XYZ file of N, CA and C in Angstrom:
411
model
N 179.801 139.571 138.355
C 181.195 139.064 138.254
C 181.755 140.189 136.790
N 182.422 141.313 137.312
C 183.411 141.898 136.711
C 184.788 141.976 135.958
N 184.737 141.700 134.929
C 185.910 141.460 134.615
C 186.863 142.517 134.025
N 188.301 142.497 134.739
C 189.201 143.355 134.331
C 189.376 143.773 132.747
N 189.427 145.150 132.581
C 189.279 145.028 131.040
C 188.167 145.291 130.151
N 187.086 144.935 130.906
C 185.955 144.909 130.223
C 185.003 145.541 130.880
N 184.368 146.608 130.145
C 183.231 147.585 131.108
C 181.847 146.692 130.980
N 181.629 145.603 130.208
C 180.397 144.798 130.552
C 180.733 143.034 131.060
N 180.099 142.422 131.680
C 180.250 141.003 131.849
C 180.247 140.245 130.571
N 180.893 139.171 130.588
C 181.353 138.788 129.349
C 180.890 137.388 129.232
N 180.141 137.221 128.339
C 179.391 135.974 127.335
C 179.811 135.555 126.467
N 180.456 134.688 125.710
C 181.225 133.694 124.774
C 180.501 132.881 123.884
N 180.164 133.298 122.792
C 179.133 132.381 121.858
C 180.148 131.459 120.629
N 180.031 130.391 120.597
C 180.704 129.916 119.271
C 179.143 129.646 118.470
N 179.370 130.181 117.467
C 177.988 130.636 116.314
C 178.125 130.854 114.836
N 178.217 130.213 114.118
C 178.811 130.326 112.819
C 177.346 130.567 112.048
N 175.911 131.015 112.554
C 174.856 131.528 111.775
C 174.824 132.939 112.275
N 174.814 133.539 111.571
C 174.547 135.369 111.946
C 172.991 135.908 112.471
N 172.144 135.082 111.954
C 170.420 135.379 112.489
C 171.064 134.601 113.906
N 171.102 133.732 114.400
C 170.865 133.283 115.900
C 172.051 134.146 116.377
N 173.189 134.456 116.148
C 174.189 135.297 116.600
C 173.241 136.651 116.988
N 172.872 137.230 116.112
C 171.777 138.529 116.204
C 170.738 138.549 117.256
N 170.259 137.073 116.833
C 168.652 136.966 117.750
C 169.087 136.910 119.214
N 169.808 136.351 119.867
C 170.392 135.661 121.007
C 171.094 136.992 121.518
N 171.671 138.102 120.669
C 172.681 139.286 121.463
C 171.338 140.133 121.608
N 170.265 140.454 120.530
C 169.546 141.346 121.127
C 168.742 140.851 122.466
N 168.437 139.202 122.550
C 167.312 139.271 123.569
C 168.394 139.101 124.865
N 169.558 138.798 124.890
C 170.164 139.016 126.056
C 170.520 140.901 126.386
N 170.735 141.734 125.460
C 170.779 142.841 125.499
C 169.535 143.545 125.931
N 168.117 143.324 125.648
C 166.739 143.454 126.008
C 166.592 142.880 127.337
N 167.152 142.011 128.216
C 167.141 141.072 129.554
C 167.572 142.592 130.525
N 169.459 142.635 129.763
C 170.255 143.184 130.936
C 171.390 143.797 130.253
N 171.805 144.732 129.617
C 172.725 145.369 128.829
C 173.740 145.761 129.408
N 173.923 144.932 130.602
C 175.360 145.311 131.171
C 176.086 143.704 130.845
N 175.275 142.584 129.852
C 176.070 141.374 129.154
C 176.894 141.975 127.934
N 178.062 141.604 127.709
C 178.705 141.643 126.298
C 178.893 140.139 125.805
N 178.485 140.011 124.578
C 178.181 138.970 124.047
C 179.311 138.659 122.874
N 180.099 137.978 123.042
C 181.020 138.178 121.976
C 181.316 137.100 121.103
N 180.497 137.360 119.802
C 180.742 135.955 118.905
C 181.811 135.509 118.220
N 181.903 133.900 118.571
C 183.040 133.379 117.690
C 182.915 132.668 116.595
N 182.911 132.034 115.248
C 182.008 131.444 114.171
C 182.887 130.096 114.260
N 183.927 129.961 114.665
C 184.175 128.444 114.792
C 184.785 127.678 116.202
N 184.707 126.977 116.267
C 185.399 125.833 117.588
C 186.634 126.270 117.748
N 187.768 126.003 116.223
C 188.912 126.324 116.628
C 189.550 127.806 117.059
N 188.839 128.929 116.562
C 188.931 130.098 116.793
C 188.112 130.687 118.402
N 187.356 129.627 118.318
C 186.935 130.060 120.166
C 187.769 129.428 121.142
N 188.472 128.084 121.251
C 189.496 127.728 121.653
C 190.410 128.515 121.660
N 191.108 129.136 120.450
C 192.076 130.229 120.153
C 192.320 131.381 121.240
N 190.728 131.752 120.930
C 190.413 133.300 121.814
C 190.191 132.962 123.125
N 189.896 131.603 124.025
C 190.046 131.664 125.404
C 191.658 131.563 125.997
N 192.143 130.921 124.862
C 194.037 130.844 125.202
C 194.423 131.990 125.020
N 194.246 132.805 124.710
C 194.626 134.087 124.563
C 194.125 135.188 125.550
N 193.149 134.890 126.463
C 192.884 135.410 127.469
C 193.798 135.668 128.428
N 193.744 137.041 129.514
C 194.404 136.285 130.960
C 194.218 135.808 131.548
N 194.515 135.199 132.637
C 194.383 134.465 133.787
C 192.709 134.733 134.900
N 192.684 136.122 134.681
C 191.629 136.626 135.617
C 190.481 136.995 134.346
N 190.231 137.122 133.353
C 189.608 137.507 132.534
C 189.370 136.261 131.523
N 187.938 135.598 132.841
C 187.603 134.615 132.038
C 185.990 135.091 131.524
N 185.343 134.188 130.737
C 183.960 134.560 130.778
C 183.109 134.133 131.844
N 182.088 134.748 131.989
C 180.580 134.419 133.220
C 180.046 133.228 132.680
N 179.898 133.219 130.960
C 179.463 132.073 130.523
C 180.088 131.540 129.045
N 179.648 130.234 128.601
C 179.772 129.781 127.233
C 179.023 129.536 126.363
N 177.973 129.492 125.502
C 177.093 129.043 124.631
C 177.601 128.580 123.651
N 177.673 127.408 123.201
C 178.466 126.871 121.777
C 177.440 125.945 121.321
N 177.492 126.243 120.005
C 176.679 125.582 118.926
C 176.998 124.070 118.665
N 176.307 123.112 118.585
C 176.721 122.199 118.343
C 177.475 121.458 117.150
N 176.976 121.876 116.024
C 177.650 122.053 114.911
C 178.431 123.251 114.391
N 179.642 123.796 115.258
C 180.138 124.432 114.436
C 181.501 123.819 113.655
N 181.826 125.306 112.545
C 183.264 124.441 111.959
C 184.128 124.906 112.740
N 185.167 123.442 112.054
C 186.578 122.935 112.421
C 186.650 122.385 113.964
N 185.901 122.679 114.964
C 185.986 121.788 116.113
C 184.230 122.239 116.365
N 183.583 120.769 116.843
C 182.168 121.156 117.066
C 182.244 121.802 118.246
N 180.710 122.044 118.800
C 180.438 122.523 120.416
C 180.998 121.742 121.445
N 180.877 120.155 121.021
C 181.378 119.048 122.183
C 182.893 118.732 121.822
N 182.846 118.952 120.672
C 184.980 118.576 120.891
C 185.459 120.306 121.526
N 184.826 121.354 121.519
C 185.344 122.796 122.822
C 185.062 122.181 123.522
N 184.113 121.489 124.197
C 184.090 121.439 125.586
C 184.804 120.619 126.216
N 185.169 119.186 125.527
C 186.308 118.333 125.691
C 187.629 118.851 126.015
N 187.861 119.784 124.793
C 189.529 120.194 125.149
C 189.534 121.423 126.406
N 187.872 121.924 126.920
C 188.189 122.905 127.930
C 188.102 122.075 129.168
N 187.564 120.957 129.456
C 187.467 120.319 130.455
C 188.705 119.881 130.582
N 190.113 119.681 129.954
C 191.230 119.846 130.477
C 191.904 120.613 130.704
N 191.388 121.827 130.782
C 192.090 123.323 131.241
C 191.409 123.826 132.633
N 192.130 123.465 133.698
C 191.166 123.616 134.858
C 190.749 125.352 134.913
N 191.658 126.375 134.343
C 190.689 127.416 134.724
C 189.360 128.004 134.301
N 188.889 126.689 133.082
C 187.457 126.902 132.490
C 186.537 125.701 132.930
N 186.660 125.242 133.976
C 186.144 123.969 134.293
C 184.768 124.690 135.338
N 184.862 125.630 135.776
C 183.920 126.107 137.039
C 182.990 127.372 135.766
N 182.870 127.594 134.914
C 182.434 128.432 133.797
C 181.265 127.572 132.936
N 179.967 127.965 133.497
C 178.936 127.418 132.673
C 178.698 127.324 131.277
N 178.436 126.077 130.613
C 178.662 125.979 129.203
C 177.591 125.429 128.853
N 176.776 125.626 127.777
C 175.637 125.196 127.245
C 175.884 125.341 125.582
N 175.475 123.940 125.299
C 175.108 123.377 124.148
C 173.676 123.888 123.594
N 173.666 124.262 122.337
C 172.373 124.428 121.354
C 172.640 124.110 119.915
N 171.499 124.031 119.719
C 171.767 123.200 118.472
C 170.049 123.277 117.896
N 169.730 123.247 116.461
C 168.949 123.379 115.767
C 168.114 121.730 115.948
N 169.626 120.632 116.476
C 168.953 119.262 116.393
C 167.914 119.108 117.345
N 167.098 118.437 117.835
C 166.635 117.732 118.774
C 167.212 115.722 119.224
N 168.033 115.988 118.682
C 168.390 114.545 118.534
C 169.142 114.246 120.315
N 168.365 113.022 120.731
C 168.554 113.024 122.108
C 170.253 112.390 122.331
N 170.698 111.577 121.108
C 172.039 111.201 121.231
C 173.099 112.422 121.658
N 172.939 113.792 120.660
C 173.484 114.732 120.766
C 173.134 115.292 121.835
N 171.779 115.260 122.432
C 172.064 116.022 123.778
C 172.741 115.079 125.254
N 172.377 113.719 125.201
C 173.152 112.713 126.122
C 174.575 112.843 126.262
N 175.403 112.880 124.537
C 176.849 113.380 124.743
C 176.746 114.599 124.910
N 176.428 115.938 125.252
C 177.004 117.250 125.158
C 176.517 116.860 127.329
N 175.610 116.555 127.545
C 175.277 116.285 129.380
C 176.736 115.605 129.461
N 177.028 114.066 129.135
C 177.954 113.195 129.571
C 178.887 114.208 129.799
N 179.446 115.224 129.019
C 180.678 115.927 129.097
C 180.452 117.378 130.054
N 179.275 117.390 131.187
C 179.544 118.413 132.114
C 178.606 119.596 131.856
N 178.136 119.685 130.272
C 177.797 121.038 129.885
C 176.483 121.234 131.095
N 176.221 122.371 131.431
C 174.624 123.126 131.892
C 173.400 122.366 131.471
N 173.552 122.559 130.063
C 172.147 121.708 129.434
C 172.378 122.115 128.451
N 171.442 121.223 127.091
C 171.870 120.992 125.774
C 169.873 121.764 125.444
N 170.273 122.871 124.623
C 169.260 123.465 124.261
C 168.663 123.303 122.563
N 167.530 123.568 122.497
C 166.999 123.359 120.491
C 166.762 124.784 120.273
N 167.198 125.461 119.544
C 167.675 126.771 119.349
C 165.987 127.274 118.953
N 165.573 128.204 119.497
C 164.386 128.598 119.236
C 164.217 129.424 117.762
N 162.709 129.138 117.277
C 162.865 129.866 116.297
C 161.660 130.975 116.386
N 161.774 131.798 117.290
C 160.811 132.838 117.434
C 161.138 133.734 118.407
N 160.779 135.189 118.254
C 161.774 136.483 119.312
C 160.961 136.126 120.647
N 159.978 135.733 121.040
C 159.641 135.342 122.023
C 160.202 133.975 122.641
N 160.909 133.143 121.990
C 161.341 132.149 122.620
C 163.040 132.385 123.225
N 163.097 133.408 121.724
C 164.772 133.412 122.614
C 164.740 134.109 123.731
N 163.692 135.310 124.099
C 163.650 135.948 125.254
C 164.197 134.782 126.362
N 163.237 134.141 126.587
C 162.616 132.604 127.289
C 163.868 132.290 127.504
N 164.776 132.070 125.783
C 165.796 130.948 126.350
C 167.379 131.702 126.723
N 167.567 133.324 126.554
C 168.211 133.763 126.829
C 168.260 134.158 128.591
N 166.774 134.230 129.011
C 166.990 134.415 130.337
C 167.363 132.928 131.159
N 166.630 131.477 130.592
C 167.293 130.649 131.190
C 168.828 130.702 131.029
N 169.343 130.828 129.771
C 170.966 131.047 129.819
C 171.197 131.390 130.998
N 171.151 132.936 131.582
C 171.545 133.977 132.572
C 171.021 133.255 133.643
N 170.394 132.420 133.347
C 169.911 131.722 135.047
C 171.571 130.505 135.931
N 172.325 130.217 134.651
C 172.970 129.322 134.821
C 174.396 130.383 135.668
N 174.300 131.412 135.627
C 175.716 132.488 135.685
C 175.466 132.703 137.377
N 176.799 132.464 137.737
C 176.920 132.659 139.273
C 177.101 134.083 139.423
N 176.365 134.631 140.534
C 177.026 136.318 140.238
C 177.549 136.551 141.563
């Protein structure tokens, strides 16, 4: 899906950890350099960024950290579920937590999956490939 005004396909990442941002960005770049990953450090700014996008300029995928500042990943998903134009965009929650409660809460909101953040480079590549599998081409 080519977005108007973008030279690359767009993924939005809500993540406040710089290391996780860079590792995921590097993994996606290695898999397919036609993707552009835009990192936003908190939930409120993530929602504002989406609201500022034109009607035709929506991301192909949203990845949200469960525990980001101001609005958590699940709170962002709740807000987006109320906005029709974002309903069909695949959303993934990821976290360092393996909590079954966090996972169940996320899945109930309609996210494609709840993923535990990887802790080595090879696993980041596997995780990024899996995340990209949810994008409709």
